[in-house]
Coordinates of C-alpha atoms and ligand atoms in Angstrom, one line a residue:
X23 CA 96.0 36.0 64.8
X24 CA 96.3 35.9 60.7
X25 CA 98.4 38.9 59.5
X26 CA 97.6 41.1 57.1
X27 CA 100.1 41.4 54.1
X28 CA 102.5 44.4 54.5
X29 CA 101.9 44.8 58.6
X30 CA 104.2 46.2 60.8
X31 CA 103.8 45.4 64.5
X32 CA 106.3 45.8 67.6
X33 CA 106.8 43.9 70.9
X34 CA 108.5 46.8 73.5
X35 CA 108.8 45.9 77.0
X36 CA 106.9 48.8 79.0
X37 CA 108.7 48.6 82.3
X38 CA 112.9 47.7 83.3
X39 CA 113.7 45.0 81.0
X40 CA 112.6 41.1 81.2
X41 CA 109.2 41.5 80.5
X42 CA 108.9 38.4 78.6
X43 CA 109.5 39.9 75.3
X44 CA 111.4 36.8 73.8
X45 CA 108.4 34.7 74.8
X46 CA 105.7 36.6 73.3
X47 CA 107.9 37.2 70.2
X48 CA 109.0 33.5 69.4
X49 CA 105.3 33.2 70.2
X50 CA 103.7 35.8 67.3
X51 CA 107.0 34.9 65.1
X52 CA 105.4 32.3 63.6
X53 CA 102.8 35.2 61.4
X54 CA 105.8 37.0 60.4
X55 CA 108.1 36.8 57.6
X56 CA 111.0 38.6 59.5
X57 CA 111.6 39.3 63.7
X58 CA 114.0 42.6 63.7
X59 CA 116.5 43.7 66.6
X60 CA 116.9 47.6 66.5
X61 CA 118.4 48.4 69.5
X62 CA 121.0 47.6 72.3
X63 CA 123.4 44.7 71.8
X64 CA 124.1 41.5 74.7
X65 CA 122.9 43.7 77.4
X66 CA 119.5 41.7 76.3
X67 CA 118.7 38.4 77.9
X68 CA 115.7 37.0 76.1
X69 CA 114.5 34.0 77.2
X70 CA 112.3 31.6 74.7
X71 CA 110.8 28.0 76.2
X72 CA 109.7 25.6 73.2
X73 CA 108.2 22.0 74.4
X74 CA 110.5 22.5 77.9
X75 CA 113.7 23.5 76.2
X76 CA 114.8 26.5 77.5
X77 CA 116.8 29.1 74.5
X78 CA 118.3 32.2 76.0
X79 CA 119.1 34.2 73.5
X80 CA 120.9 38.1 74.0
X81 CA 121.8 39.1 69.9
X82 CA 120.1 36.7 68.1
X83 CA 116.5 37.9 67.2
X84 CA 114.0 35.3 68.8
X85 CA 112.5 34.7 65.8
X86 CA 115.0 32.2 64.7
X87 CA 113.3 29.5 66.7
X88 CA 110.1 30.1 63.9
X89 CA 111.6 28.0 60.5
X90 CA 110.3 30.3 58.5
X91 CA 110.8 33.8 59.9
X92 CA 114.4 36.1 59.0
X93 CA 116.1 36.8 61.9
X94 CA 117.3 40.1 61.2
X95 CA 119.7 42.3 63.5
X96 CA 119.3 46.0 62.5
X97 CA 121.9 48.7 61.8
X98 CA 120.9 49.9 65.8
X99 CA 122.3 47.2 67.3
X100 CA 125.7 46.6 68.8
X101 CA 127.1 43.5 68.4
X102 CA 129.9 41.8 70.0
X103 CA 131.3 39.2 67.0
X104 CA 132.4 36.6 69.3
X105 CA 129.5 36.6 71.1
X106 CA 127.2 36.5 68.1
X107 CA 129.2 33.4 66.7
X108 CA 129.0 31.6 70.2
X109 CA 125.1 32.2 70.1
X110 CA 125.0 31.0 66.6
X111 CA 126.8 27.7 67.5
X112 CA 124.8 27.2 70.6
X113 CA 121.9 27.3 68.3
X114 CA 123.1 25.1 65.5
X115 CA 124.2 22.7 68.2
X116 CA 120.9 22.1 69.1
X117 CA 119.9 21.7 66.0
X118 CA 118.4 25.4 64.8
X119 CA 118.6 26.5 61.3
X120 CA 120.7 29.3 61.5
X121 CA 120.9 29.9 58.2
X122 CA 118.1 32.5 58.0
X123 CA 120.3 35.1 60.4
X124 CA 121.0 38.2 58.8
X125 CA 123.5 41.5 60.1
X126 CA 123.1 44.9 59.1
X127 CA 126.4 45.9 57.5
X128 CA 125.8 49.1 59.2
X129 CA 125.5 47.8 62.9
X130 CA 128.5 49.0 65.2
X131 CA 130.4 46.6 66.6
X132 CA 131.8 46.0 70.5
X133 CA 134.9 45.5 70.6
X134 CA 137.2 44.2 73.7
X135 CA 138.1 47.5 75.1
X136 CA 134.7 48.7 74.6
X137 CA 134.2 46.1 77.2
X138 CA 137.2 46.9 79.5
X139 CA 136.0 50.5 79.4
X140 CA 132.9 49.6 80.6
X141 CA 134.1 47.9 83.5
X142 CA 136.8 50.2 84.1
X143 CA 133.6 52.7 84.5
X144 CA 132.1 51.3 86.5
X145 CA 134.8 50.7 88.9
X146 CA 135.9 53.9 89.0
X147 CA 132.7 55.1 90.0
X148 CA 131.7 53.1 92.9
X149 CA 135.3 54.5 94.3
X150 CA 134.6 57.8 93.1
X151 CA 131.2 58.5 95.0
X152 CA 132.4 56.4 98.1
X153 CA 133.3 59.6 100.1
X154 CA 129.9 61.5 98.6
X155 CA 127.9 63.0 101.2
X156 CA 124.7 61.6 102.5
X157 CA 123.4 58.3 101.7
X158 CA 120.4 59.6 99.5
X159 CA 122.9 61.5 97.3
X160 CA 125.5 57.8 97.1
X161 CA 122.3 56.5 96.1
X162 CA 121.9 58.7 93.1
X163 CA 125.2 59.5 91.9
X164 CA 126.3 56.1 91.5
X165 CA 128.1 53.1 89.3
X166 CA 124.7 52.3 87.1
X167 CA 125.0 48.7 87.5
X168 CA 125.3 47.9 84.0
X169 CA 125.5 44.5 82.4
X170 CA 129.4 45.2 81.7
X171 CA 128.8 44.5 78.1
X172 CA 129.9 47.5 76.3
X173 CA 127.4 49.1 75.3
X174 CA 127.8 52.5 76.4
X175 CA 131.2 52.9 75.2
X176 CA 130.3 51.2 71.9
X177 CA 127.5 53.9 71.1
X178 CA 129.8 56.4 72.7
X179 CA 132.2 55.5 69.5
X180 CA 129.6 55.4 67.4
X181 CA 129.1 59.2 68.0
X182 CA 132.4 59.8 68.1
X183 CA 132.3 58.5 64.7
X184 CA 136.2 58.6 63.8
X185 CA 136.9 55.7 66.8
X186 CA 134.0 53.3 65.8
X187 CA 133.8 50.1 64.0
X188 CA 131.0 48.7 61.9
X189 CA 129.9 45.1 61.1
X190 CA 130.6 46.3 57.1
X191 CA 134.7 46.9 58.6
X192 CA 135.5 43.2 59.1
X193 CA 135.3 42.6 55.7
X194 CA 137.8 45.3 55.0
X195 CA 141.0 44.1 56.4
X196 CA 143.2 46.8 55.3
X197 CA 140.7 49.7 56.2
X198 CA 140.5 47.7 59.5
X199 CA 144.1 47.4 60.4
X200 CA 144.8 51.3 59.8
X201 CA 141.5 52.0 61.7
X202 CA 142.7 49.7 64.4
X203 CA 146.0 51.0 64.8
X204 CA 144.9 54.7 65.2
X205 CA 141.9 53.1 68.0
X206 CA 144.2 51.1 70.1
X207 CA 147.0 53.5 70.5
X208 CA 143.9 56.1 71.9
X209 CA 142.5 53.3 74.1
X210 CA 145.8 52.1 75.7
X211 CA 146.3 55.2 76.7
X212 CA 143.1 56.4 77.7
X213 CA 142.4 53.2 79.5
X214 CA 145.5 52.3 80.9
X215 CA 145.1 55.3 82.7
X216 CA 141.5 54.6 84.1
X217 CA 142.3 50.9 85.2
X218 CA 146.6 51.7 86.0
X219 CA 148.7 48.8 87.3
X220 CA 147.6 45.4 85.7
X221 CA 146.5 46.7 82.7
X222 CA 147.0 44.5 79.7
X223 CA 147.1 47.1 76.3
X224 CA 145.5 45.9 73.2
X225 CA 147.3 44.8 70.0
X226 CA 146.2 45.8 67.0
X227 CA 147.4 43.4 64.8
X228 CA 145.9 40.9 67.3
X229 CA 142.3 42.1 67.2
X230 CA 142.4 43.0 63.4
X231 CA 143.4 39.2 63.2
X232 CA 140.8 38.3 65.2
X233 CA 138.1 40.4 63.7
X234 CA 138.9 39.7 60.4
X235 CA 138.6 36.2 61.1
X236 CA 134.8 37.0 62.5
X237 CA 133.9 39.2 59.5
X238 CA 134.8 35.7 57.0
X239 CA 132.5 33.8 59.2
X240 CA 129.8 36.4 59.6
X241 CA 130.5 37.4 55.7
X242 CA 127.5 35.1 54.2
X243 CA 125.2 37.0 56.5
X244 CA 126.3 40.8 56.4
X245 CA 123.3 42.6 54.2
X246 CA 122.0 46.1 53.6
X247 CA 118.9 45.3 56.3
X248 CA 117.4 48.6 55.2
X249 CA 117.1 47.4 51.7
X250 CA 116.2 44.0 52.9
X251 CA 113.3 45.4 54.6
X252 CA 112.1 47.8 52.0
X253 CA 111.7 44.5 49.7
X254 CA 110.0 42.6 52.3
X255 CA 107.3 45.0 52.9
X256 CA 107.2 45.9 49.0
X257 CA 106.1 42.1 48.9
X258 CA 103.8 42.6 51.5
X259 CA 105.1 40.4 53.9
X260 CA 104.4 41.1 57.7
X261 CA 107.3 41.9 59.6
X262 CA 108.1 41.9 63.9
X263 CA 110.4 44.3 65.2
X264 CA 112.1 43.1 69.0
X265 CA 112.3 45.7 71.6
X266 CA 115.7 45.2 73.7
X267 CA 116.2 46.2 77.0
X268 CA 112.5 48.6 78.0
X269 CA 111.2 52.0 78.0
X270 CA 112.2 52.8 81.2
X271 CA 115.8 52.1 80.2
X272 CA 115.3 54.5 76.6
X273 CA 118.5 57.0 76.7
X274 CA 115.8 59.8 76.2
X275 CA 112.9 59.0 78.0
X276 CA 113.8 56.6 80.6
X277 CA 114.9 57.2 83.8
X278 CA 118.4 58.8 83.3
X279 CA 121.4 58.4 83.8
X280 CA 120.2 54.8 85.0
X281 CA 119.2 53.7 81.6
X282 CA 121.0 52.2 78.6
X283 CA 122.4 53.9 76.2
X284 CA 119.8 53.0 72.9
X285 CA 116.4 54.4 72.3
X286 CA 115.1 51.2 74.0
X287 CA 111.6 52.5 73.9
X288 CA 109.3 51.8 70.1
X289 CA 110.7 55.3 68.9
X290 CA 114.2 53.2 68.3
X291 CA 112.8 51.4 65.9
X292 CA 113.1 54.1 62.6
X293 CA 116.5 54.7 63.2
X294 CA 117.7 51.2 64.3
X295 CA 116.2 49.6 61.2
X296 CA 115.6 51.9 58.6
X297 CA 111.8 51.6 58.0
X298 CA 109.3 55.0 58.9
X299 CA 107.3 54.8 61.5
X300 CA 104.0 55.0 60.1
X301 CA 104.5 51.6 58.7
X302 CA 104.5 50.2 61.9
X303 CA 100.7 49.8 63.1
X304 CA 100.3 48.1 66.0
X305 CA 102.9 48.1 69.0
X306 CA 102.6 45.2 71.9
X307 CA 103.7 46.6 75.3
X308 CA 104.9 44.1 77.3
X309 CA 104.1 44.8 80.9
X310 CA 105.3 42.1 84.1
X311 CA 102.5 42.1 86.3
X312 CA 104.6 43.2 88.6
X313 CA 107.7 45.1 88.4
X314 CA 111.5 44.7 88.5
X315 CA 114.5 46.4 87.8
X316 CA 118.5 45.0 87.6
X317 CA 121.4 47.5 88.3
X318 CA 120.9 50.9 89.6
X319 CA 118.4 53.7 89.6
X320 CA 115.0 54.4 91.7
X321 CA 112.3 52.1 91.7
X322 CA 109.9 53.9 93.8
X323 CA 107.4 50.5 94.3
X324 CA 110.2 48.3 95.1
X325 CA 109.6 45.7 98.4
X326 CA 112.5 44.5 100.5
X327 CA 110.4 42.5 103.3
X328 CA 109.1 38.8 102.5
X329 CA 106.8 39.6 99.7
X330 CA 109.5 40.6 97.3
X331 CA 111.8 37.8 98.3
X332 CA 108.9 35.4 97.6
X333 CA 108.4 37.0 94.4
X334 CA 111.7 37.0 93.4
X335 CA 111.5 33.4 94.0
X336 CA 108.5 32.2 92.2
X337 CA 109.0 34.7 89.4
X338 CA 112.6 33.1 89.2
X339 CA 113.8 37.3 89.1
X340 CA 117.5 35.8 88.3
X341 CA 118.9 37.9 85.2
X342 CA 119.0 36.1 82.1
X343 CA 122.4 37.7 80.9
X344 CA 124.2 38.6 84.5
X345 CA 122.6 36.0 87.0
X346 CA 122.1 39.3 88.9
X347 CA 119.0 39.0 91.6
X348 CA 116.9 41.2 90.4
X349 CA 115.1 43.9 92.5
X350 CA 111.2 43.1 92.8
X351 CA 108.4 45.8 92.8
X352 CA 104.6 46.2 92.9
X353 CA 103.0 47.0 89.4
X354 CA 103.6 50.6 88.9
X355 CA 101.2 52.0 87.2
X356 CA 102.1 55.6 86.8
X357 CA 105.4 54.3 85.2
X358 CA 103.4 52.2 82.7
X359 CA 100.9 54.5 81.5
X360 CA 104.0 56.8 81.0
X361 CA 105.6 54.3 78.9
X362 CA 102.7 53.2 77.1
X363 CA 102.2 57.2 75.8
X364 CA 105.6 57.1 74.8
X365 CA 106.1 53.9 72.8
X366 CA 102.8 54.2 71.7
X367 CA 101.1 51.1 73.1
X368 CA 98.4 50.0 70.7
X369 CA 97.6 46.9 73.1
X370 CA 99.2 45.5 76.3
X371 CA 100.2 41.9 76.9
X372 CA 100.7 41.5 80.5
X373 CA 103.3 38.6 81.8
X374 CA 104.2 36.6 84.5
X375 CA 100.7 36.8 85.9
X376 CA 100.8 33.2 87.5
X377 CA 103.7 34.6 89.8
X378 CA 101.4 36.0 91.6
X379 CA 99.2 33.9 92.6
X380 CA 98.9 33.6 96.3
X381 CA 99.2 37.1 97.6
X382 CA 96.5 37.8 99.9
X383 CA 96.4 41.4 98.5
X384 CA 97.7 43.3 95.2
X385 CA 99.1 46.7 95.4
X386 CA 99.2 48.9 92.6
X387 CA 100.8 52.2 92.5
X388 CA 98.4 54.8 90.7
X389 CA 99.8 58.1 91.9
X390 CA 103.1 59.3 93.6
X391 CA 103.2 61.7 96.5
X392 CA 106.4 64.4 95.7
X393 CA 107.5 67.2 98.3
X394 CA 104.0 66.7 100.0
X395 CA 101.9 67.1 96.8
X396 CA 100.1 64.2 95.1
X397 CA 100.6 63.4 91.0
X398 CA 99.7 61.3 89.2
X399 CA 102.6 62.0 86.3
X400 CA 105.6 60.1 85.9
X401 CA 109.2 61.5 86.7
X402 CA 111.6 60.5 84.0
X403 CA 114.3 62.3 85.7
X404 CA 116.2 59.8 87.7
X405 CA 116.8 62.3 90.4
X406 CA 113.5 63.3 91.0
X407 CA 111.8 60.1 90.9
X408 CA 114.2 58.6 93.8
X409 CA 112.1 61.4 96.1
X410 CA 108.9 59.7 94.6
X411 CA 106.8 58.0 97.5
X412 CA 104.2 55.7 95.6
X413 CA 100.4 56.0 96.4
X414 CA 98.9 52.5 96.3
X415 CA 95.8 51.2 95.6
X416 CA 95.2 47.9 97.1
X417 CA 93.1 45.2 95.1
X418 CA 92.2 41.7 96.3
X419 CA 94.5 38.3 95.3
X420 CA 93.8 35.2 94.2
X421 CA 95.0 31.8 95.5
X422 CA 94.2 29.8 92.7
X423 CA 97.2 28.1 90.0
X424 CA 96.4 30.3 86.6
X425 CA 99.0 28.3 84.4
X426 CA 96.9 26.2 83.0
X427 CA 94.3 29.0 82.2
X428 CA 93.4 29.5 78.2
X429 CA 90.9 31.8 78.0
X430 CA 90.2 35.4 79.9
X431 CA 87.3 33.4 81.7
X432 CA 89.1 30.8 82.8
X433 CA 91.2 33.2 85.1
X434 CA 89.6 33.8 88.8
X435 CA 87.6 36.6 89.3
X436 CA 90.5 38.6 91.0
X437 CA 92.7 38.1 88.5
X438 CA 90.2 39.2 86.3
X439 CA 89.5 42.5 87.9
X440 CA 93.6 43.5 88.1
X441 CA 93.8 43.2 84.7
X442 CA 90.8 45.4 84.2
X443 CA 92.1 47.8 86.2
X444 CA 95.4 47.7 84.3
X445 CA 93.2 47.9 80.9
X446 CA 90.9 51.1 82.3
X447 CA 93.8 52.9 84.7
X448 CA 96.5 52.8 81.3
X449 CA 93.5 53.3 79.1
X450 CA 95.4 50.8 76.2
X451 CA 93.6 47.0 76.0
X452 CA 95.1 44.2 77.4
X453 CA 95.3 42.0 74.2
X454 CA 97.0 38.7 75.6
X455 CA 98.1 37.4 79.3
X456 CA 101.0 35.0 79.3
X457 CA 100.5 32.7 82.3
X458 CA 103.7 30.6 82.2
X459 CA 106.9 30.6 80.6
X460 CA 105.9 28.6 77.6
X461 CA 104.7 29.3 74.3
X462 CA 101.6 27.5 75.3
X463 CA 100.7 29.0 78.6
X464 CA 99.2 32.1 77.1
X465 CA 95.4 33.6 76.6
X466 CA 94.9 35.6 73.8
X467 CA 91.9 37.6 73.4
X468 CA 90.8 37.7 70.0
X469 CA 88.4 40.8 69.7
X470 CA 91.4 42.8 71.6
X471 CA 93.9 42.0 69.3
X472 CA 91.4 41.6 66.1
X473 CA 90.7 45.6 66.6
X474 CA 94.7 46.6 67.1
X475 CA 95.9 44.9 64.0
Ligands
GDP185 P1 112.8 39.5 78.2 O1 114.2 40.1 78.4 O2 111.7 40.6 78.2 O3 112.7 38.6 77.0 O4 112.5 38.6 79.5 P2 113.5 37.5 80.1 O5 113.5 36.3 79.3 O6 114.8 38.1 80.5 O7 112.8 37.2 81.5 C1 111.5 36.7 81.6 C2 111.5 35.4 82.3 O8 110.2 35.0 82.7 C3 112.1 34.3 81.5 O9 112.7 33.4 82.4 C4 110.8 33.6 80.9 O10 111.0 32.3 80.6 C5 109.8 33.8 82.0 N1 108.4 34.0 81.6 C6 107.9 34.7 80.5 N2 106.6 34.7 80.6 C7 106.2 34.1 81.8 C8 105.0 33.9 82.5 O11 103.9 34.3 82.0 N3 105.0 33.2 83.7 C9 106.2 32.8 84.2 N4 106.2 32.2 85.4 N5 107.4 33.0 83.6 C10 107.4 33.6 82.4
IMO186 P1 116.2 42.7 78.2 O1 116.1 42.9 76.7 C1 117.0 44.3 82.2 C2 120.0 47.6 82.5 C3 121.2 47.1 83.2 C4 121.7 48.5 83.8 C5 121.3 49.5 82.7 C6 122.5 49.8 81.8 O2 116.6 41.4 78.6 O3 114.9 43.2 78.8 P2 123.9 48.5 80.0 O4 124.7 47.3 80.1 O5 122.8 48.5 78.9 O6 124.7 49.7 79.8 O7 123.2 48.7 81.4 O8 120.3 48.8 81.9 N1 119.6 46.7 81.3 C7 118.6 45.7 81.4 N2 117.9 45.3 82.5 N3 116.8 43.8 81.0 C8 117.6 44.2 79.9 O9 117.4 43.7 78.7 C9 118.5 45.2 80.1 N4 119.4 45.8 79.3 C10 120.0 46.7 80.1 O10 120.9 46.2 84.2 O11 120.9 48.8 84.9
MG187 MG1 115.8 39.8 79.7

């Protein structure tokens, strides 16, 4: 797994989010000099286990559990300053070297009403649609279920341009105060309107205080990461960029409107960090072995009898930011060969295969059935996909525990064959097969990933 001098790889998650990112990124982080957040904000819940300790981590890049590798958070991200500085004292509290953190000066920041707006959305939704129609159109035009962290209205501000905040800002207090000033009057009034009796408007003065008092803690680790990264592969050293949030979710080619509002898919990654994307050689698509999905939106494999619930439960599908249950799937196929075309999957990794051990039978959705017609494309628009009936192919379990597994032939036979048909039905190799939630509970398959990077 030696890296080449200068590489570029990625680690995307191919499906709804929690794919196990964190853990194969604090796994590979170790070969890299830096691990780079493009995208989203706290909305991520990445979950890394090191010898049974358990780090969840939502802004701060996973590699900062590697002692060696830069944790970088690109100019794509949002970041909530509060939250970043509890996650950094969380870390140094158990003992992490934090040190090695670094912010893009050019990364928007959350601020509280960016939160309250959120909320206030999605309140006002769920009461808006109540008196829709039918069922299937309530189901559609809905709240999205989002993690209430405000990310939507942060990159909403962001293209607004003249109402947004950057990381760079909190070390400008006077530029802050008359920018803050201008942004809270046009919040008060725009939100106490949306949320009416009980709401609390903001102070400026307040939250320049407060920021400013961020900015001189974050100061020490506020950098141009664009420049940063143009030394670090000028020195030729490799370099990990970490996929929030999934594909599926990607403002552009997920399934919208029930998506978040970054390019969450690899074509984020340019714009979020500032390097081209021909430097980036080989990207990892992270695919559960089965699927899952938190918040709204069609999810056309989803179970709701007795075989989800005991997924759900052995998977532990509880989310990592929101404690949400999350909704459990089959593998859908159709959705991950559309994902890997569009993030450009050089080689799979395929997670949380141990979960499902014990199912008599696997289905697999390799087709959908639309308006009596049969296809075997994906439907990014979130409207048509909630007609989409899937079209399964049914494969034979296994019984046997697979945590403990280290090498492809270790695995039973079944297990063997469902990734194969993963591998020949996606037409992308499946490079490494995490068995368990720790770092050590992985197979990697040499020749696979030997030819990718
Ligand atoms: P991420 O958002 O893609 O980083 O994924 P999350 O951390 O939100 O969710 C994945 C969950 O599955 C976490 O609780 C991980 O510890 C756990 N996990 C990761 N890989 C495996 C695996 O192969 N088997 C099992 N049983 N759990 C895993
Ligand atoms: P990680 O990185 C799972 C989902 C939310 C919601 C929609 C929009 O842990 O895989 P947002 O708060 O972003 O406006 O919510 O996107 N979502 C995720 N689901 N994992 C994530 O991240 C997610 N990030 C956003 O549940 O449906
Ligand atoms: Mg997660």
């Amino acid at each position: 797994m030696d890296q080449k001098s200068g590489h570029a790889a990625a680690v995307v998650g191919l499906q709804w989010g929690d794919e196990g990112k964190g853990k194969l990124v604090d796994l590979l982080a170790g070969k890299y000099r830096a691990v780079v957040r493009y995208n989203g904000g706290a909305n991520a819940g990445h979950s890394v286990v090191v010898g049974g300790e358990r780090y969840s981590l939502h802004l701060v890049p996973s590699g900062i559990l590697s002692p060696n590798c830069e944790a970088i958070i690109g100019n794509g991200v949002v970041v909530d300053p509060l939250r970043l500085l509890e996650e950094i004292e969380m870390l140094r509290s158990r003992g992490v070297d934090t040190s090695r953190l670094v912010v893009s000066d050019r990364a928007h920041v959350v601020m509280p009403y960016h939160k309250a707006e959120d909320a206030a959305r999605e309140e006002l939704l769920s009461v808006a649609t109540e008196g829709t129609q039918s069922d299937a159109t309530k189901k559609v035009v809905s709240a999205i279920g989002t993690t209430k962290r405000g990310i939507g209205p942060a990159y909403a501000d962001k293209i607004h341009r003249s109402t947004a905040i950057r990381i760079g800002d909190l070390t400008r207090p006077e530029i802050l105060r008359t920018k803050l000033d201008m942004i809270c009057g046009l919040k008060n009034a725009v939100l106490g309107a949306m949320i009416g009796e009980g709401f609390e408007p903001f102070d400026a003065e307040t939250m320049t205080n407060d920021m400013i008092e961020c900015g001189k803690l974050l100061a020490p680790m506020i950098k141009d990461t664009a420049y940063l990264l143009d030394d670090l592969r000028k020195a030729g050293q490799p370099i990990l960029f970490e996929g929030a949030n999934a594909t599926m979710l990607d403002v552009d080619h997920g399934t919208y409107p029930f998506v978040t509002s970054s390019n969450s898919s690899a074509l984020g990654i340019g714009a979020g960090s500032g390097v081209p994307p021909q430097c980036i050689s080989q990207i990892i698509g992270v695919v559960k072995a089965y699927s899952t999905r938190v918040g709204g939106g069609p999810m056309p494999t989803e179970l709701f009898d007795a075989t989800g619930e005991d997924i759900r439960k052995r998977g532990r599908e509880f989310g990592t930011t929101t404690g949400r249950p999350r909704r459990v799937g089959w593998l859908d196929l159709v959705a991950v060969k559309y994902s890997a075309m569009i993030s450009g999957a050089t080689e799979l990794c395929i997670t949380l295969l141990d979960v499902l051990a014990g199912e008599p039978e696997l289905k697999i959705a390799t087709a959908y059935r639309v308006d009596g017609q049969t296809t075997d494309r994906f439907l990014p628009d979130g409207y048509l996909l909630d007609q989409a009936e899937p079209v399964y192919e049914t494969l034979p379990g296994f019984s046997q525990d697979i945590t403990m597994a280290r090498t492809f032939e270790e695995l039973p036979p079944n297990a063997q064959a469902y990734i194969k048909k993963i591998e020949s039905f996606v037409g992308v190799p499946v490079g490494m097969i995490s068995v368990g939630p720790d770092r050590v509970q992985t197979i990697v398959r040499d020749a696979v990933y030997a030819a990718t990077t």
